[in-house]
Structure formats: C-alpha cells, structure tokens
Amino acid sequence: MQFPENMMSNNNMKVLRFFIVTILPFMLFACSYTQNTENVEKFLNYSSLAEVNKQGNYTASLYKQSQFNGTAVAVGQFCSAHKYPYDFDGLFDEAVSSVLDKVYETVELEMASDEMLSRKDVSIDVKPFEILLMCHPVTEYYWECVATTRLSALVVKADDTKINIKVEARKASSAGGVCGGGAVAVSSAIGQTISDFSGQLHNFLITD
Amino acid sequence: MKISFKFIFIITALLFVASCGPKDVQPIHSLSAVDVGEINIANIEVSLSPEFVAGVQSRVTKERESITAQKERIAGLGKQTRLKQKQITKVAEQSIEKSERKIVSLETEMAEVETDVREGIVSALSNKFVGRKNVDVSVSVNSFAMTNGGAVVLIGGSDSMTGLLRIQDSQSDELLGEYYITDFDTNAAGGLLGLMVRGGDPRGDMIKQFSQKVFDAISGKYDE
C-alpha cells in the first residue's frame, strides 16, 4: 500500500501498518462480537421502596407472556452486525418478589404458567418485553447507541381493582471503539425499566 | 498524526459498514397490513430526539465553560508584564470569539435541521397519498452529521443522518408502521474529486435522499 509522501510521514505509515496488522482482523471479527449485559443491577431501586407490611397471609401470581432474555441487535447501518445478549429473567422475578415482600407481611409468590388459572390476591400478567437499539454517528468521530425498552403488565387485586402498568425507558451511551457501548445502553434501559416497573407496582399495591 | 488518525477512522467506518450488511431503511414494525392506496397523510411531525438535543446542549455547555475559563484567565493577569498581558488577552479573546461563533453555529444548526427536514419530508409526501384512511407520520431525527468542506478536500469523510419514522392511525393512535432510516454518504476519496462527488449542496441532497426514503417506506418498498 502506498501513499503520497506529503500525506503520510514514516511515523504515520508505522501507525497505519500497526492498525492494519493488529486492529483490522479484530474489527472484522467484531461482526460476531457479543457482550453480556452485566450492569443492570446498579439501576435497581426496589430496596429503597417503603416497607408497608400489610397484615395477613397473601398469595400472588406472576405470569409472563415471554421470557426476559434474548439478543438485542442494532437497527440500521451502524453497529448492526453486533449482538447484545441480555438475560434479566431472574432479576425481574427478584424485583417483583422484593416489592411484594415490602408491601405484605407474608406473601407466597407463584410463577404461573397460565393466565386464567392464576388469580390470587395479586395477579401480575406481564406482556412481551420489547427492546429497540439504534446506533448512529453524533459527529464524524463519535458514535452513540440509544436503547429503548417497553414493558407493560396488567395487575389485578382480589377486589378486582386493576392497573395497566406501562413502562418505557430510553438510555444512551457512547458506542465505543467497536460498538461494545451498545451493551451499556441496553443494560441501562433494562435496569431503568425494572426499576420503574417496581416503583409503579409498589405504588399500586400499597393503596387500599 | 491527526490526518493519519482521520484516515484510519474513515477506513474503519467504511469496513464496519461494508462488511456488516448495511440496511438504509429497516422495518421495525412493517406497514404491510395496510393497503398503501388507502392511506391519506393527515399530519407530518418532525422532531429531534432527546439525545440529539442533549448532545448539542452538551457541546454548547462546553463552549460556554471555555468562554468562562478564558474570561477568568484575562481577569487574573495582574502579575504579568504589560506585554505579556496584551499577548495573553489577545489569544483569550480570539478563543472566546471562536467559542461564541461555535455556539451560534450549533444552535442555528439544531433549529435548521428540524425545519429543513420537515420541509423535505412535506415536499416528498405532498399529494402522494390521498386515500381514505387518515394517518399521522412522525419522524424523530436521531443524528445529523456533516463533515466540513476542508476535511473533505484533505482526507474525505462522510455525511450521515438517521431517524425513526412512525406511522400511526389518526383516529386510534394505533402504530401501523415503524422504520429506522439512515442516509450515509461517503466521500472517502477526498481531494477535489471527493469534493466534486459530494456536490454543491451535500446538506440539501442528504435531506432530499432521506425524505425520499421516508416516501419509499410508506409506499411499502421496504416491506418484506
């Protein structure tokens, strides 16, 4: 590879060679690069929700129309070859369980497999979770990823009062050198979603 | 060093895009359930995404901080000789002037992007869909990045814009279609050739191409 002398000095040529030899294979490999979302926990706030401890023995059921795990892929041209797997099924269950423990003195949570058979003192029917990841250049040298998550659930109490919880979270992060930053946006949006969901569920359950 | 950095960055960006199957209009929620002939566009709304606005505001804040720092620098020149004071003041004032110009440019560009993209889309869609089903079209512009002309001459570069198109039923607000649209123009050749390829109005051309893709998406061109 040759460049005009006035364009590339020897040092710059060395930088370019170094790039071609070491970085380029990595960049191409990056098309199958994956990263786990690990930092969802830091957004979770259910431990700070008020302890209400309603007296009595309560039962609750949680029915999920889809599992909270999968792989996010960026739409569009930028970073779309990368995959961002997420798995927060356990964290979501833990959040719901923690909220119930805060609200009721004694509560038994059942993971329901059928929506109709699971009516208890509290029934939580969670609709399929959606995630949209978009990456784009903000300036020529700085790319950003934005993750948007949508979650809705129908919560019904024994006295048939109900609420339709709808949560939408949107989080952005720098795409980073090889688009790995997309995972940060995905994690942050998921963390915010669970956090907002927990808050709304808690608010509904503490009201009589 | 700076030129080689830019060169490497552009090659990298091109490899990213070229090797990973670019999709300039990607359906997220396909409009295929709706008969295109039935569509009547009742409203067109164009907005800037929260991240776009926050990004510009962050850059404006940095420039304002720079102005404050330069003013403090001028104010704290008491112990310097008069000649030194004059030299430092001149440099600081030039820096302040540059930051002030940058702030005006950023704020003007942010306002103009919204207006110009709206005009482009209205022009591309006007009188094209005159069915009986009223729909609202909204576009949220996520990014709008232009390489300055000098950089194009020196090393090439790329211009790009992205946005999220949503088509909703005017009566029920039901989401009928959702598409992520990218317009990406590379001028990697650089030099006068790159400048010629880029054309006389790259900004206007990019908005026109983006608007055409909005029209194509609503027309069903990208539905599977």
CSV table of C-alpha atoms in Angstrom, one decimal:
chain,number,residue,atom,x,y,z
A,1,MET,CA,0.0,0.0,0.0
A,2,GLN,CA,1.5,3.4,-1.0
A,3,PHE,CA,0.5,6.9,-0.1
A,4,PRO,CA,1.8,10.2,-1.3
A,5,GLU,CA,4.9,11.3,0.6
A,6,ASN,CA,3.5,14.6,1.7
A,7,MET,CA,0.4,12.9,3.1
A,8,MET,CA,1.9,10.2,5.3
A,9,SER,CA,5.2,10.5,7.2
A,10,ASN,CA,7.2,7.4,8.2
A,11,ASN,CA,5.7,7.5,11.7
A,12,ASN,CA,2.2,7.8,10.3
A,13,MET,CA,2.9,4.9,8.0
A,14,LYS,CA,4.0,2.8,11.0
A,15,VAL,CA,0.8,3.7,12.8
A,16,LEU,CA,-1.2,2.7,9.7
A,17,ARG,CA,0.7,-0.6,9.3
A,18,PHE,CA,0.2,-1.4,13.0
A,19,PHE,CA,-3.5,-0.7,12.6
A,20,ILE,CA,-3.8,-2.9,9.5
A,21,VAL,CA,-1.9,-5.8,11.1
A,22,THR,CA,-3.4,-5.8,14.6
A,23,ILE,CA,-6.7,-3.9,14.6
A,24,LEU,CA,-8.2,-4.8,11.3
A,25,PRO,CA,-8.7,-8.5,11.9
A,26,PHE,CA,-10.2,-7.6,15.2
A,27,MET,CA,-12.6,-5.2,13.5
A,28,LEU,CA,-13.8,-7.8,11.1
A,29,PHE,CA,-14.1,-10.3,13.8
A,30,ALA,CA,-16.2,-7.7,15.6
A,31,CYS,CA,-19.1,-8.7,13.4
A,32,SER,CA,-19.7,-11.7,15.7
A,33,TYR,CA,-18.7,-9.9,18.8
A,34,THR,CA,-21.1,-10.3,21.7
A,35,GLN,CA,-21.2,-8.8,25.2
A,36,ASN,CA,-23.3,-9.7,28.1
A,37,THR,CA,-25.3,-7.1,29.9
A,38,GLU,CA,-24.0,-7.2,33.4
A,39,ASN,CA,-24.7,-3.8,34.9
A,40,VAL,CA,-28.5,-3.9,35.2
A,41,GLU,CA,-28.3,-4.3,39.0
A,42,LYS,CA,-26.9,-0.8,39.6
A,43,PHE,CA,-30.2,0.7,38.3
A,44,LEU,CA,-32.4,-1.3,40.5
A,45,ASN,CA,-34.0,0.6,43.3
A,46,TYR,CA,-36.5,-1.7,44.9
A,47,SER,CA,-34.5,-2.0,48.1
A,48,SER,CA,-35.3,1.7,48.8
A,49,LEU,CA,-39.1,1.3,48.5
A,50,ALA,CA,-41.1,1.8,51.7
A,51,GLU,CA,-41.8,-1.2,54.0
A,52,VAL,CA,-45.6,-1.4,54.4
A,53,ASN,CA,-46.0,-5.0,55.8
A,54,LYS,CA,-49.8,-5.3,55.4
A,55,GLN,CA,-51.0,-7.9,58.0
A,56,GLY,CA,-52.2,-11.3,56.9
A,57,ASN,CA,-51.2,-14.1,54.5
A,58,TYR,CA,-51.4,-13.2,50.9
A,59,THR,CA,-50.9,-15.0,47.6
A,60,ALA,CA,-49.6,-13.6,44.4
A,61,SER,CA,-49.0,-15.0,40.9
A,62,LEU,CA,-46.7,-13.8,38.2
A,63,TYR,CA,-47.5,-14.8,34.6
A,64,LYS,CA,-45.0,-13.7,31.9
A,65,GLN,CA,-46.1,-13.9,28.3
A,66,SER,CA,-42.4,-14.1,27.3
A,67,GLN,CA,-39.1,-14.7,29.0
A,68,PHE,CA,-36.9,-11.7,29.7
A,69,ASN,CA,-33.9,-12.8,27.8
A,70,GLY,CA,-32.8,-12.6,24.2
A,71,THR,CA,-30.5,-10.8,22.0
A,72,ALA,CA,-30.7,-7.1,21.1
A,73,VAL,CA,-29.4,-6.1,17.6
A,74,ALA,CA,-29.0,-2.5,16.5
A,75,VAL,CA,-31.3,-1.4,13.7
A,76,GLY,CA,-29.9,0.5,10.7
A,77,GLN,CA,-26.4,0.7,9.3
A,78,PHE,CA,-24.3,1.4,12.4
A,79,CYS,CA,-23.2,-1.4,14.7
A,80,SER,CA,-25.9,-3.7,13.3
A,81,ALA,CA,-23.5,-6.6,12.9
A,82,HIS,CA,-23.1,-6.8,16.7
A,83,LYS,CA,-25.2,-8.7,19.1
A,84,TYR,CA,-26.1,-7.7,22.6
A,85,PRO,CA,-27.5,-10.7,24.6
A,86,TYR,CA,-29.4,-9.9,27.7
A,87,ASP,CA,-31.0,-12.1,30.4
A,88,PHE,CA,-32.8,-10.4,33.2
A,89,ASP,CA,-35.5,-13.0,33.9
A,90,GLY,CA,-34.1,-13.7,37.4
A,91,LEU,CA,-33.7,-10.0,38.1
A,92,PHE,CA,-37.2,-9.2,37.1
A,93,ASP,CA,-38.6,-12.1,39.3
A,94,GLU,CA,-36.5,-10.9,42.2
A,95,ALA,CA,-37.7,-7.3,41.8
A,96,VAL,CA,-41.4,-8.4,41.8
A,97,SER,CA,-40.7,-10.7,44.8
A,98,SER,CA,-39.0,-7.9,46.7
A,99,VAL,CA,-41.8,-5.4,46.1
A,100,LEU,CA,-44.4,-8.0,47.4
A,101,ASP,CA,-42.2,-8.6,50.5
A,102,LYS,CA,-42.1,-4.8,51.1
A,103,VAL,CA,-45.9,-4.5,50.8
A,104,TYR,CA,-47.1,-7.6,52.6
A,105,GLU,CA,-46.0,-9.2,55.9
A,106,THR,CA,-46.5,-12.7,54.5
A,107,VAL,CA,-46.8,-13.4,50.8
A,108,GLU,CA,-46.4,-16.5,48.7
A,109,LEU,CA,-45.5,-15.9,45.1
A,110,GLU,CA,-46.3,-18.5,42.5
A,111,MET,CA,-44.9,-18.4,39.0
A,112,ALA,CA,-48.0,-19.1,36.9
A,113,SER,CA,-47.9,-20.9,33.6
A,114,ASP,CA,-51.5,-19.9,32.6
A,115,GLU,CA,-53.0,-16.5,32.9
A,116,MET,CA,-56.6,-17.7,33.7
A,117,LEU,CA,-55.7,-20.3,36.4
A,118,SER,CA,-53.6,-18.0,38.4
A,119,ARG,CA,-55.9,-15.5,40.0
A,120,LYS,CA,-54.7,-14.8,43.6
A,121,ASP,CA,-54.8,-11.8,46.0
A,122,VAL,CA,-52.4,-10.2,43.4
A,123,SER,CA,-52.2,-11.4,39.8
A,124,ILE,CA,-49.5,-9.9,37.6
A,125,ASP,CA,-49.8,-10.6,33.9
A,126,VAL,CA,-46.7,-9.3,32.1
A,127,LYS,CA,-46.9,-8.7,28.3
A,128,PRO,CA,-44.0,-9.4,26.0
A,129,PHE,CA,-41.0,-7.2,26.5
A,130,GLU,CA,-39.7,-5.1,23.6
A,131,ILE,CA,-36.3,-3.6,23.0
A,132,LEU,CA,-35.1,-1.3,20.2
A,133,LEU,CA,-31.4,-0.4,19.8
A,134,MET,CA,-30.3,2.4,17.5
A,135,CYS,CA,-26.7,3.5,16.9
A,136,HIS,CA,-25.6,6.5,14.9
A,137,PRO,CA,-22.8,9.0,14.4
A,138,VAL,CA,-23.2,12.1,16.5
A,139,THR,CA,-20.2,13.7,14.9
A,140,GLU,CA,-17.8,12.1,12.5
A,141,TYR,CA,-15.7,10.6,15.2
A,142,TYR,CA,-18.2,9.9,17.9
A,143,TRP,CA,-20.9,7.2,17.7
A,144,GLU,CA,-23.7,6.8,20.1
A,145,CYS,CA,-26.2,4.0,20.8
A,146,VAL,CA,-29.7,4.5,22.2
A,147,ALA,CA,-31.8,1.7,23.6
A,148,THR,CA,-35.5,2.0,24.1
A,149,THR,CA,-37.4,-0.6,26.1
A,150,ARG,CA,-41.1,-1.1,26.5
A,151,LEU,CA,-42.8,-3.2,29.2
A,152,SER,CA,-46.5,-3.4,30.1
A,153,ALA,CA,-48.4,-5.5,32.6
A,154,LEU,CA,-51.9,-5.9,33.9
A,155,VAL,CA,-52.0,-6.1,37.7
A,156,VAL,CA,-55.3,-7.2,39.4
A,157,LYS,CA,-56.0,-7.4,43.1
A,158,ALA,CA,-58.5,-9.7,44.8
A,159,ASP,CA,-61.2,-7.0,45.0
A,160,ASP,CA,-60.8,-6.7,41.2
A,161,THR,CA,-59.1,-3.3,41.2
A,162,LYS,CA,-56.6,-3.3,38.4
A,163,ILE,CA,-53.9,-1.2,36.8
A,164,ASN,CA,-52.2,-1.4,33.5
A,165,ILE,CA,-48.6,-0.6,34.1
A,166,LYS,CA,-46.7,0.8,31.1
A,167,VAL,CA,-43.0,1.5,31.3
A,168,GLU,CA,-40.8,2.9,28.6
A,169,ALA,CA,-37.2,3.6,29.2
A,170,ARG,CA,-34.7,5.2,26.9
A,171,LYS,CA,-30.9,5.3,27.6
A,172,ALA,CA,-28.0,6.4,25.5
A,173,SER,CA,-24.3,5.6,25.7
A,174,SER,CA,-21.2,6.1,23.6
A,175,ALA,CA,-20.8,3.3,21.1
A,176,GLY,CA,-17.2,3.0,22.0
A,177,GLY,CA,-14.4,1.7,19.7
A,178,VAL,CA,-16.1,-1.5,18.4
A,179,CYS,CA,-19.7,-0.8,19.3
A,180,GLY,CA,-19.4,-2.5,22.7
A,181,GLY,CA,-21.0,0.5,24.2
A,182,GLY,CA,-24.3,-0.7,22.8
A,183,ALA,CA,-24.4,-3.2,25.6
A,184,VAL,CA,-24.2,-0.3,28.2
A,185,ALA,CA,-27.3,1.3,26.6
A,186,VAL,CA,-29.2,-2.0,26.6
A,187,SER,CA,-28.3,-2.7,30.2
A,188,SER,CA,-29.1,0.8,31.4
A,189,ALA,CA,-32.5,0.8,29.7
A,190,ILE,CA,-33.4,-2.7,31.1
A,191,GLY,CA,-32.3,-1.6,34.6
A,192,GLN,CA,-34.4,1.6,34.3
A,193,THR,CA,-37.4,-0.5,33.1
A,194,ILE,CA,-37.3,-2.9,36.0
A,195,SER,CA,-36.8,0.0,38.4
A,196,ASP,CA,-39.8,2.0,37.1
A,197,PHE,CA,-41.9,-1.1,37.0
A,198,SER,CA,-41.1,-1.9,40.6
A,199,GLY,CA,-42.0,1.6,41.7
A,200,GLN,CA,-45.4,1.6,39.9
A,201,LEU,CA,-46.2,-1.9,41.2
A,202,HIS,CA,-45.4,-0.8,44.7
A,203,ASN,CA,-47.5,2.3,44.5
A,204,PHE,CA,-50.5,0.3,43.3
A,205,LEU,CA,-50.2,-2.4,45.9
A,206,ILE,CA,-49.8,-0.1,48.9
A,207,THR,CA,-53.1,1.7,48.1
A,208,ASP,CA,-56.3,0.1,49.6
B,1,MET,CA,-0.7,12.4,13.2
B,2,LYS,CA,-4.2,14.0,13.0
B,3,ILE,CA,-4.5,13.2,9.3
B,4,SER,CA,-3.5,9.6,9.8
B,5,PHE,CA,-6.0,9.3,12.6
B,6,LYS,CA,-8.8,10.6,10.4
B,7,PHE,CA,-7.7,8.3,7.6
B,8,ILE,CA,-7.7,5.3,9.9
B,9,PHE,CA,-11.1,6.2,11.3
B,10,ILE,CA,-12.7,6.6,7.8
B,11,ILE,CA,-11.3,3.2,6.7
B,12,THR,CA,-12.6,1.6,9.8
B,13,ALA,CA,-16.0,3.2,9.4
B,14,LEU,CA,-16.2,2.0,5.9
B,15,LEU,CA,-15.2,-1.5,6.8
B,16,PHE,CA,-17.7,-1.6,9.5
B,17,VAL,CA,-20.5,-0.6,7.2
B,18,ALA,CA,-19.3,-2.6,4.2
B,19,SER,CA,-18.7,-5.8,6.0
B,20,CYS,CA,-21.8,-5.9,8.0
B,21,GLY,CA,-24.6,-5.7,5.5
B,22,PRO,CA,-25.9,-2.1,5.6
B,23,LYS,CA,-29.6,-1.6,5.8
B,24,ASP,CA,-30.6,2.0,5.0
B,25,VAL,CA,-34.3,1.5,5.7
B,26,GLN,CA,-35.0,-1.1,8.3
B,27,PRO,CA,-38.6,-2.1,9.1
B,28,ILE,CA,-39.2,-2.4,12.8
B,29,HIS,CA,-42.9,-2.7,12.5
B,30,SER,CA,-43.9,-3.3,8.9
B,31,LEU,CA,-46.7,-1.3,7.3
B,32,SER,CA,-47.6,-4.3,5.2
B,33,ALA,CA,-51.0,-4.8,6.9
B,34,VAL,CA,-52.2,-1.5,5.5
B,35,ASP,CA,-53.2,-1.0,1.9
B,36,VAL,CA,-51.0,1.8,0.6
B,37,GLY,CA,-53.8,3.1,-1.7
B,38,GLU,CA,-56.0,3.7,1.3
B,39,ILE,CA,-53.5,5.9,3.1
B,40,ASN,CA,-54.1,9.7,3.5
B,41,ILE,CA,-51.4,11.6,5.4
B,42,ALA,CA,-53.2,13.9,7.8
B,43,ASN,CA,-50.2,15.2,9.8
B,44,ILE,CA,-46.5,15.3,9.4
B,45,GLU,CA,-44.4,15.9,12.5
B,46,VAL,CA,-40.6,16.1,12.6
B,47,SER,CA,-38.7,16.4,15.9
B,48,LEU,CA,-35.2,16.0,17.2
B,49,SER,CA,-34.6,13.0,19.5
B,50,PRO,CA,-33.8,13.8,23.2
B,51,GLU,CA,-30.2,12.5,22.7
B,52,PHE,CA,-29.8,14.8,19.7
B,53,VAL,CA,-30.9,17.9,21.7
B,54,ALA,CA,-28.8,16.8,24.7
B,55,GLY,CA,-25.7,16.3,22.6
B,56,VAL,CA,-26.0,19.8,21.1
B,57,GLN,CA,-26.6,21.3,24.5
B,58,SER,CA,-23.6,19.5,25.9
B,59,ARG,CA,-21.4,20.9,23.2
B,60,VAL,CA,-22.8,24.4,23.8
B,61,THR,CA,-22.2,24.0,27.6
B,62,LYS,CA,-18.5,23.0,26.9
B,63,GLU,CA,-18.1,26.1,24.7
B,64,ARG,CA,-19.7,28.3,27.5
B,65,GLU,CA,-17.3,26.8,30.0
B,66,SER,CA,-14.4,27.5,27.7
B,67,ILE,CA,-15.6,31.2,27.5
B,68,THR,CA,-15.8,31.4,31.3
B,69,ALA,CA,-12.3,29.9,31.6
B,70,GLN,CA,-10.8,32.4,29.1
B,71,LYS,CA,-12.5,35.4,30.9
B,72,GLU,CA,-11.1,34.2,34.2
B,73,ARG,CA,-7.7,33.9,32.5
B,74,ILE,CA,-7.9,37.6,31.4
B,75,ALA,CA,-9.1,38.7,34.8
B,76,GLY,CA,-6.2,37.0,36.5
B,77,LEU,CA,-3.4,38.7,34.6
B,78,GLY,CA,-2.4,41.2,37.3
B,79,LYS,CA,1.1,39.8,38.0
B,80,GLN,CA,2.2,39.6,34.3
B,81,THR,CA,4.1,42.3,32.4
B,82,ARG,CA,2.1,44.6,30.2
B,83,LEU,CA,3.4,43.0,27.0
B,84,LYS,CA,2.6,39.5,28.3
B,85,GLN,CA,-0.9,40.7,29.4
B,86,LYS,CA,-1.5,42.0,25.9
B,87,GLN,CA,-0.4,38.8,24.3
B,88,ILE,CA,-2.5,36.5,26.6
B,89,THR,CA,-5.5,38.8,26.3
B,90,LYS,CA,-5.4,38.7,22.5
B,91,VAL,CA,-5.2,34.8,22.5
B,92,ALA,CA,-8.0,34.5,25.1
B,93,GLU,CA,-10.3,37.0,23.2
B,94,GLN,CA,-9.7,35.0,20.0
B,95,SER,CA,-10.7,31.8,21.8
B,96,ILE,CA,-13.8,33.5,23.2
B,97,GLU,CA,-14.8,34.7,19.8
B,98,LYS,CA,-14.3,31.3,18.3
B,99,SER,CA,-16.4,29.7,21.1
B,100,GLU,CA,-19.2,32.3,20.6
B,101,ARG,CA,-19.3,31.6,16.9
B,102,LYS,CA,-19.4,27.8,17.6
B,103,ILE,CA,-22.4,28.3,20.0
B,104,VAL,CA,-24.3,30.3,17.4
B,105,SER,CA,-23.5,27.7,14.7
B,106,LEU,CA,-24.6,24.8,16.9
B,107,GLU,CA,-27.9,26.5,18.0
B,108,THR,CA,-28.7,27.6,14.5
B,109,GLU,CA,-27.9,24.2,13.0
B,110,MET,CA,-30.2,22.5,15.6
B,111,ALA,CA,-33.1,24.8,14.7
B,112,GLU,CA,-32.5,24.5,11.0
B,113,VAL,CA,-32.2,20.7,10.9
B,114,GLU,CA,-35.7,20.4,12.3
B,115,THR,CA,-37.2,22.9,9.9
B,116,ASP,CA,-35.3,21.7,6.8
B,117,VAL,CA,-36.0,18.0,7.4
B,118,ARG,CA,-39.7,18.8,7.9
B,119,GLU,CA,-39.8,20.8,4.6
B,120,GLY,CA,-38.0,18.0,2.8
B,121,ILE,CA,-40.5,15.4,4.1
B,122,VAL,CA,-43.5,17.5,3.4
B,123,SER,CA,-42.3,18.1,-0.1
B,124,ALA,CA,-41.6,14.4,-0.7
B,125,LEU,CA,-45.0,13.3,0.6
B,126,SER,CA,-47.3,16.1,-0.5
B,127,ASN,CA,-50.2,14.9,-2.7
B,128,LYS,CA,-48.8,11.4,-2.9
B,129,PHE,CA,-51.1,9.6,-0.5
B,130,VAL,CA,-54.8,10.6,-0.9
B,131,GLY,CA,-56.7,7.5,0.3
B,132,ARG,CA,-59.5,7.4,2.9
B,133,LYS,CA,-57.5,6.2,6.0
B,134,ASN,CA,-56.0,9.2,7.8
B,135,VAL,CA,-52.6,8.5,9.2
B,136,ASP,CA,-50.1,10.6,11.2
B,137,VAL,CA,-46.4,10.5,10.1
B,138,SER,CA,-43.8,11.4,12.7
B,139,VAL,CA,-40.0,11.4,12.2
B,140,SER,CA,-37.6,11.7,15.2
B,141,VAL,CA,-34.2,12.7,13.9
B,142,ASN,CA,-31.5,10.9,15.9
B,143,SER,CA,-28.4,12.3,14.2
B,144,PHE,CA,-27.3,14.7,11.6
B,145,ALA,CA,-23.5,14.8,11.0
B,146,MET,CA,-21.8,16.7,8.2
B,147,THR,CA,-18.1,16.7,7.5
B,148,ASN,CA,-16.8,20.2,6.9
B,149,GLY,CA,-15.6,21.0,3.4
B,150,GLY,CA,-12.0,21.4,4.4
B,151,ALA,CA,-11.8,17.9,5.8
B,152,VAL,CA,-13.4,16.5,2.7
B,153,VAL,CA,-10.7,18.1,0.5
B,154,LEU,CA,-7.9,16.9,2.7
B,155,ILE,CA,-9.0,13.3,3.6
B,156,GLY,CA,-12.5,12.7,2.6
B,157,GLY,CA,-15.2,11.9,5.1
B,158,SER,CA,-18.8,11.0,5.4
B,159,ASP,CA,-22.1,12.7,6.0
B,160,SER,CA,-24.9,10.9,7.6
B,161,MET,CA,-28.4,11.3,9.2
B,162,THR,CA,-30.6,8.8,10.9
B,163,GLY,CA,-34.2,8.9,12.1
B,164,LEU,CA,-37.1,6.9,13.3
B,165,LEU,CA,-40.2,7.0,11.2
B,166,ARG,CA,-43.6,6.1,12.8
B,167,ILE,CA,-46.9,5.9,11.0
B,168,GLN,CA,-50.0,5.9,13.3
B,169,ASP,CA,-53.7,5.7,12.7
B,170,SER,CA,-55.0,9.3,13.3
B,171,GLN,CA,-58.2,8.1,15.0
B,172,SER,CA,-57.0,5.3,17.3
B,173,ASP,CA,-53.2,6.2,17.6
B,174,GLU,CA,-52.5,2.6,16.7
B,175,LEU,CA,-49.0,2.1,15.5
B,176,LEU,CA,-49.2,1.0,11.8
B,177,GLY,CA,-45.6,1.1,10.8
B,178,GLU,CA,-42.2,1.9,12.2
B,179,TYR,CA,-38.9,2.2,10.3
B,180,TYR,CA,-35.3,3.2,11.1
B,181,ILE,CA,-33.9,5.3,8.2
B,182,THR,CA,-30.3,6.0,7.5
B,183,ASP,CA,-28.8,8.2,4.8
B,184,PHE,CA,-25.0,7.7,4.7
B,185,ASP,CA,-22.9,9.4,2.0
B,186,THR,CA,-19.2,8.6,1.9
B,187,ASN,CA,-16.7,11.0,0.3
B,188,ALA,CA,-13.7,8.9,1.2
B,189,ALA,CA,-11.9,9.8,-1.9
B,190,GLY,CA,-11.1,13.2,-0.6
B,191,GLY,CA,-9.4,15.9,-2.6
B,192,LEU,CA,-11.1,17.8,-5.4
B,193,LEU,CA,-12.6,14.6,-6.7
B,194,GLY,CA,-14.2,13.9,-3.4
B,195,LEU,CA,-15.5,17.5,-3.3
B,196,MET,CA,-17.0,17.1,-6.8
B,197,VAL,CA,-18.6,13.8,-5.9
B,198,ARG,CA,-20.1,15.4,-2.8
B,199,GLY,CA,-21.7,18.1,-5.0
B,200,GLY,CA,-22.6,21.7,-4.3
B,201,ASP,CA,-25.3,21.1,-1.7
B,202,PRO,CA,-24.5,18.0,0.3
B,203,ARG,CA,-26.8,19.0,3.2
B,204,GLY,CA,-29.8,19.6,0.9
B,205,ASP,CA,-29.0,16.4,-1.0
B,206,MET,CA,-28.9,14.3,2.2
B,207,ILE,CA,-32.2,15.7,3.4
B,208,LYS,CA,-33.7,15.0,-0.1
B,209,GLN,CA,-32.5,11.4,-0.1
B,210,PHE,CA,-33.7,10.9,3.5
B,211,SER,CA,-37.1,12.3,2.6
B,212,GLN,CA,-37.3,10.0,-0.5
B,213,LYS,CA,-36.6,7.0,1.8
B,214,VAL,CA,-39.5,8.2,4.1
B,215,PHE,CA,-41.7,8.2,1.0
B,216,ASP,CA,-40.4,4.8,-0.1
B,217,ALA,CA,-41.0,3.3,3.3
B,218,ILE,CA,-44.6,4.5,3.4
B,219,SER,CA,-45.1,3.2,-0.2
B,220,GLY,CA,-44.2,-0.3,1.0
B,221,LYS,CA,-40.9,-0.5,-0.9
B,222,TYR,CA,-39.0,-1.9,2.1
B,223,ASP,CA,-41.6,-4.3,3.4
B,224,GLU,CA,-40.7,-8.0,3.3
